[in-house]
């Protein structure tokens, strides 16, 4: 997590594991959504 609260993820995403709401592989970092309280 960055100091401003942003969270970034990348990698294989065939099961949605990056957390960006898609199943597209992400070779470069993408901003991902974080649910409050998790």
JSON list of N, CA and C in Angstrom, two decimals:
[
{"chain": "A", "resi": 1, "resn": "UNK", "atom": "N", "xyz": [0.84, -1.17, 0.00]},
{"chain": "A", "resi": 1, "resn": "UNK", "atom": "CA", "xyz": [0.00, 0.00, 0.00]},
{"chain": "A", "resi": 1, "resn": "UNK", "atom": "C", "xyz": [0.89, 1.24, 0.00]},
{"chain": "A", "resi": 2, "resn": "UNK", "atom": "N", "xyz": [0.51, 2.20, -0.81]},
{"chain": "A", "resi": 2, "resn": "UNK", "atom": "CA", "xyz": [1.24, 3.46, -0.86]},
{"chain": "A", "resi": 2, "resn": "UNK", "atom": "C", "xyz": [0.82, 4.35, 0.30]},
{"chain": "A", "resi": 3, "resn": "UNK", "atom": "N", "xyz": [1.60, 5.37, 0.61]},
{"chain": "A", "resi": 3, "resn": "UNK", "atom": "CA", "xyz": [1.24, 6.28, 1.71]},
{"chain": "A", "resi": 3, "resn": "UNK", "atom": "C", "xyz": [-0.13, 6.94, 1.53]},
{"chain": "A", "resi": 4, "resn": "UNK", "atom": "N", "xyz": [-0.56, 7.12, 0.27]},
{"chain": "A", "resi": 4, "resn": "UNK", "atom": "CA", "xyz": [-1.86, 7.74, 0.03]},
{"chain": "A", "resi": 4, "resn": "UNK", "atom": "C", "xyz": [-3.01, 6.74, 0.10]},
{"chain": "A", "resi": 5, "resn": "UNK", "atom": "N", "xyz": [-2.71, 5.47, 0.43]},
{"chain": "A", "resi": 5, "resn": "UNK", "atom": "CA", "xyz": [-3.74, 4.44, 0.57]},
{"chain": "A", "resi": 5, "resn": "UNK", "atom": "C", "xyz": [-4.00, 3.63, -0.68]},
{"chain": "A", "resi": 6, "resn": "UNK", "atom": "N", "xyz": [-3.36, 3.98, -1.81]},
{"chain": "A", "resi": 6, "resn": "UNK", "atom": "CA", "xyz": [-3.56, 3.23, -3.05]},
{"chain": "A", "resi": 6, "resn": "UNK", "atom": "C", "xyz": [-2.90, 1.87, -2.95]},
{"chain": "A", "resi": 7, "resn": "UNK", "atom": "N", "xyz": [-3.56, 0.87, -3.52]},
{"chain": "A", "resi": 7, "resn": "UNK", "atom": "CA", "xyz": [-3.03, -0.49, -3.55]},
{"chain": "A", "resi": 7, "resn": "UNK", "atom": "C", "xyz": [-2.89, -0.92, -5.00]},
{"chain": "A", "resi": 8, "resn": "UNK", "atom": "N", "xyz": [-1.75, -1.52, -5.33]},
{"chain": "A", "resi": 8, "resn": "UNK", "atom": "CA", "xyz": [-1.46, -1.93, -6.69]},
{"chain": "A", "resi": 8, "resn": "UNK", "atom": "C", "xyz": [-1.17, -3.43, -6.71]},
{"chain": "A", "resi": 9, "resn": "UNK", "atom": "N", "xyz": [-1.57, -4.09, -7.80]},
{"chain": "A", "resi": 9, "resn": "UNK", "atom": "CA", "xyz": [-1.30, -5.52, -7.94]},
{"chain": "A", "resi": 9, "resn": "UNK", "atom": "C", "xyz": [-0.95, -5.85, -9.38]},
{"chain": "A", "resi": 10, "resn": "UNK", "atom": "N", "xyz": [-0.31, -7.02, -9.59]},
{"chain": "A", "resi": 10, "resn": "UNK", "atom": "CA", "xyz": [0.04, -7.45, -10.93]},
{"chain": "A", "resi": 10, "resn": "UNK", "atom": "C", "xyz": [0.30, -8.95, -10.91]},
{"chain": "A", "resi": 11, "resn": "UNK", "atom": "N", "xyz": [0.32, -9.55, -12.09]},
{"chain": "A", "resi": 11, "resn": "UNK", "atom": "CA", "xyz": [0.63, -10.96, -12.23]},
{"chain": "A", "resi": 11, "resn": "UNK", "atom": "C", "xyz": [-0.46, -11.73, -12.95]},
{"chain": "A", "resi": 12, "resn": "UNK", "atom": "N", "xyz": [-0.39, -13.05, -12.84]},
{"chain": "A", "resi": 12, "resn": "UNK", "atom": "CA", "xyz": [-1.43, -13.91, -13.44]},
{"chain": "A", "resi": 12, "resn": "UNK", "atom": "C", "xyz": [-2.73, -13.60, -12.76]},
{"chain": "A", "resi": 13, "resn": "UNK", "atom": "N", "xyz": [-3.79, -13.58, -13.53]},
{"chain": "A", "resi": 13, "resn": "UNK", "atom": "CA", "xyz": [-5.08, -13.14, -13.00]},
{"chain": "A", "resi": 13, "resn": "UNK", "atom": "C", "xyz": [-6.22, -14.00, -13.52]},
{"chain": "A", "resi": 14, "resn": "UNK", "atom": "N", "xyz": [-5.92, -15.23, -13.94]},
{"chain": "A", "resi": 14, "resn": "UNK", "atom": "CA", "xyz": [-6.94, -16.08, -14.55]},
{"chain": "A", "resi": 14, "resn": "UNK", "atom": "C", "xyz": [-8.10, -16.37, -13.61]},
{"chain": "A", "resi": 15, "resn": "UNK", "atom": "N", "xyz": [-7.90, -16.27, -12.31]},
{"chain": "A", "resi": 15, "resn": "UNK", "atom": "CA", "xyz": [-8.97, -16.50, -11.33]},
{"chain": "A", "resi": 15, "resn": "UNK", "atom": "C", "xyz": [-9.36, -15.20, -10.62]},
{"chain": "A", "resi": 16, "resn": "UNK", "atom": "N", "xyz": [-8.91, -14.06, -11.13]},
{"chain": "A", "resi": 16, "resn": "UNK", "atom": "CA", "xyz": [-9.24, -12.78, -10.52]},
{"chain": "A", "resi": 16, "resn": "UNK", "atom": "C", "xyz": [-8.40, -12.44, -9.31]},
{"chain": "A", "resi": 17, "resn": "UNK", "atom": "N", "xyz": [-7.25, -13.11, -9.16]},
{"chain": "A", "resi": 17, "resn": "UNK", "atom": "CA", "xyz": [-6.46, -12.95, -7.94]},
{"chain": "A", "resi": 17, "resn": "UNK", "atom": "C", "xyz": [-5.77, -11.59, -7.81]},
{"chain": "A", "resi": 18, "resn": "UNK", "atom": "N", "xyz": [-5.63, -10.82, -8.89]},
{"chain": "A", "resi": 18, "resn": "UNK", "atom": "CA", "xyz": [-5.01, -9.49, -8.77]},
{"chain": "A", "resi": 18, "resn": "UNK", "atom": "C", "xyz": [-5.92, -8.54, -8.00]},
{"chain": "A", "resi": 19, "resn": "UNK", "atom": "N", "xyz": [-7.21, -8.68, -8.17]},
{"chain": "A", "resi": 19, "resn": "UNK", "atom": "CA", "xyz": [-8.15, -7.85, -7.42]},
{"chain": "A", "resi": 19, "resn": "UNK", "atom": "C", "xyz": [-8.65, -6.61, -8.15]},
{"chain": "A", "resi": 20, "resn": "UNK", "atom": "N", "xyz": [-8.50, -6.59, -9.47]},
{"chain": "A", "resi": 20, "resn": "UNK", "atom": "CA", "xyz": [-8.98, -5.43, -10.23]},
{"chain": "A", "resi": 20, "resn": "UNK", "atom": "C", "xyz": [-10.34, -5.66, -10.86]},
{"chain": "A", "resi": 21, "resn": "UNK", "atom": "N", "xyz": [-11.00, -6.74, -10.51]},
{"chain": "A", "resi": 21, "resn": "UNK", "atom": "CA", "xyz": [-12.34, -7.02, -11.03]},
{"chain": "A", "resi": 21, "resn": "UNK", "atom": "C", "xyz": [-12.36, -7.68, -12.40]},
{"chain": "A", "resi": 22, "resn": "UNK", "atom": "N", "xyz": [-11.20, -8.10, -12.91]},
{"chain": "A", "resi": 22, "resn": "UNK", "atom": "CA", "xyz": [-11.13, -8.77, -14.21]},
{"chain": "A", "resi": 22, "resn": "UNK", "atom": "C", "xyz": [-10.41, -10.10, -14.07]},
{"chain": "A", "resi": 23, "resn": "UNK", "atom": "N", "xyz": [-10.31, -10.81, -15.18]},
{"chain": "A", "resi": 23, "resn": "UNK", "atom": "CA", "xyz": [-9.49, -12.03, -15.22]},
{"chain": "A", "resi": 23, "resn": "UNK", "atom": "C", "xyz": [-8.39, -11.89, -16.25]},
{"chain": "A", "resi": 24, "resn": "UNK", "atom": "N", "xyz": [-8.05, -10.65, -16.64]},
{"chain": "A", "resi": 24, "resn": "UNK", "atom": "CA", "xyz": [-6.97, -10.40, -17.58]},
{"chain": "A", "resi": 24, "resn": "UNK", "atom": "C", "xyz": [-5.64, -10.40, -16.82]},
{"chain": "A", "resi": 25, "resn": "UNK", "atom": "N", "xyz": [-4.63, -11.10, -17.36]},
{"chain": "A", "resi": 25, "resn": "UNK", "atom": "CA", "xyz": [-3.30, -11.07, -16.75]},
{"chain": "A", "resi": 25, "resn": "UNK", "atom": "C", "xyz": [-2.78, -9.63, -16.75]},
{"chain": "A", "resi": 26, "resn": "UNK", "atom": "N", "xyz": [-2.09, -9.27, -15.69]},
{"chain": "A", "resi": 26, "resn": "UNK", "atom": "CA", "xyz": [-1.58, -7.91, -15.54]},
{"chain": "A", "resi": 26, "resn": "UNK", "atom": "C", "xyz": [-0.07, -7.94, -15.36]},
{"chain": "A", "resi": 27, "resn": "UNK", "atom": "N", "xyz": [0.71, -7.78, -16.48]},
{"chain": "A", "resi": 27, "resn": "UNK", "atom": "CA", "xyz": [2.16, -7.79, -16.37]},
{"chain": "A", "resi": 27, "resn": "UNK", "atom": "C", "xyz": [2.71, -6.51, -15.73]},
{"chain": "A", "resi": 28, "resn": "UNK", "atom": "N", "xyz": [1.93, -5.44, -15.75]},
{"chain": "A", "resi": 28, "resn": "UNK", "atom": "CA", "xyz": [2.33, -4.17, -15.14]},
{"chain": "A", "resi": 28, "resn": "UNK", "atom": "C", "xyz": [1.38, -3.87, -13.98]},
{"chain": "A", "resi": 29, "resn": "UNK", "atom": "N", "xyz": [1.83, -3.15, -12.96]},
{"chain": "A", "resi": 29, "resn": "UNK", "atom": "CA", "xyz": [0.97, -2.84, -11.83]},
{"chain": "A", "resi": 29, "resn": "UNK", "atom": "C", "xyz": [-0.30, -2.08, -12.23]},
{"chain": "A", "resi": 30, "resn": "UNK", "atom": "N", "xyz": [-1.42, -2.45, -11.62]},
{"chain": "A", "resi": 30, "resn": "UNK", "atom": "CA", "xyz": [-2.69, -1.76, -11.81]},
{"chain": "A", "resi": 30, "resn": "UNK", "atom": "C", "xyz": [-3.25, -1.42, -10.43]},
{"chain": "A", "resi": 31, "resn": "UNK", "atom": "N", "xyz": [-3.96, -0.32, -10.36]},
{"chain": "A", "resi": 31, "resn": "UNK", "atom": "CA", "xyz": [-4.60, 0.09, -9.12]},
{"chain": "A", "resi": 31, "resn": "UNK", "atom": "C", "xyz": [-5.77, -0.86, -8.85]},
{"chain": "A", "resi": 32, "resn": "UNK", "atom": "N", "xyz": [-5.86, -1.39, -7.65]},
{"chain": "A", "resi": 32, "resn": "UNK", "atom": "CA", "xyz": [-6.93, -2.32, -7.32]},
{"chain": "A", "resi": 32, "resn": "UNK", "atom": "C", "xyz": [-7.81, -1.74, -6.22]},
{"chain": "A", "resi": 33, "resn": "UNK", "atom": "N", "xyz": [-9.02, -2.20, -6.17]},
{"chain": "A", "resi": 33, "resn": "UNK", "atom": "CA", "xyz": [-9.99, -1.74, -5.18]},
{"chain": "A", "resi": 33, "resn": "UNK", "atom": "C", "xyz": [-9.79, -2.51, -3.87]},
{"chain": "A", "resi": 34, "resn": "UNK", "atom": "N", "xyz": [-9.92, -1.80, -2.77]},
{"chain": "A", "resi": 34, "resn": "UNK", "atom": "CA", "xyz": [-9.84, -2.44, -1.46]},
{"chain": "A", "resi": 34, "resn": "UNK", "atom": "C", "xyz": [-11.14, -2.12, -0.74]},
{"chain": "A", "resi": 35, "resn": "UNK", "atom": "N", "xyz": [-11.80, -3.17, -0.23]},
{"chain": "A", "resi": 35, "resn": "UNK", "atom": "CA", "xyz": [-13.03, -2.96, 0.51]},
{"chain": "A", "resi": 35, "resn": "UNK", "atom": "C", "xyz": [-12.72, -2.54, 1.92]},
{"chain": "A", "resi": 36, "resn": "UNK", "atom": "N", "xyz": [-13.49, -1.59, 2.43]},
{"chain": "A", "resi": 36, "resn": "UNK", "atom": "CA", "xyz": [-13.31, -1.13, 3.80]},
{"chain": "A", "resi": 36, "resn": "UNK", "atom": "C", "xyz": [-13.50, -2.28, 4.76]},
{"chain": "A", "resi": 37, "resn": "UNK", "atom": "N", "xyz": [-12.66, -2.33, 5.78]},
{"chain": "A", "resi": 37, "resn": "UNK", "atom": "CA", "xyz": [-12.81, -3.34, 6.81]},
{"chain": "A", "resi": 37, "resn": "UNK", "atom": "C", "xyz": [-12.17, -4.69, 6.49]},
{"chain": "A", "resi": 38, "resn": "UNK", "atom": "N", "xyz": [-11.42, -4.78, 5.37]},
{"chain": "A", "resi": 38, "resn": "UNK", "atom": "CA", "xyz": [-10.78, -6.05, 5.03]},
{"chain": "A", "resi": 38, "resn": "UNK", "atom": "C", "xyz": [-9.29, -5.96, 5.20]}
]
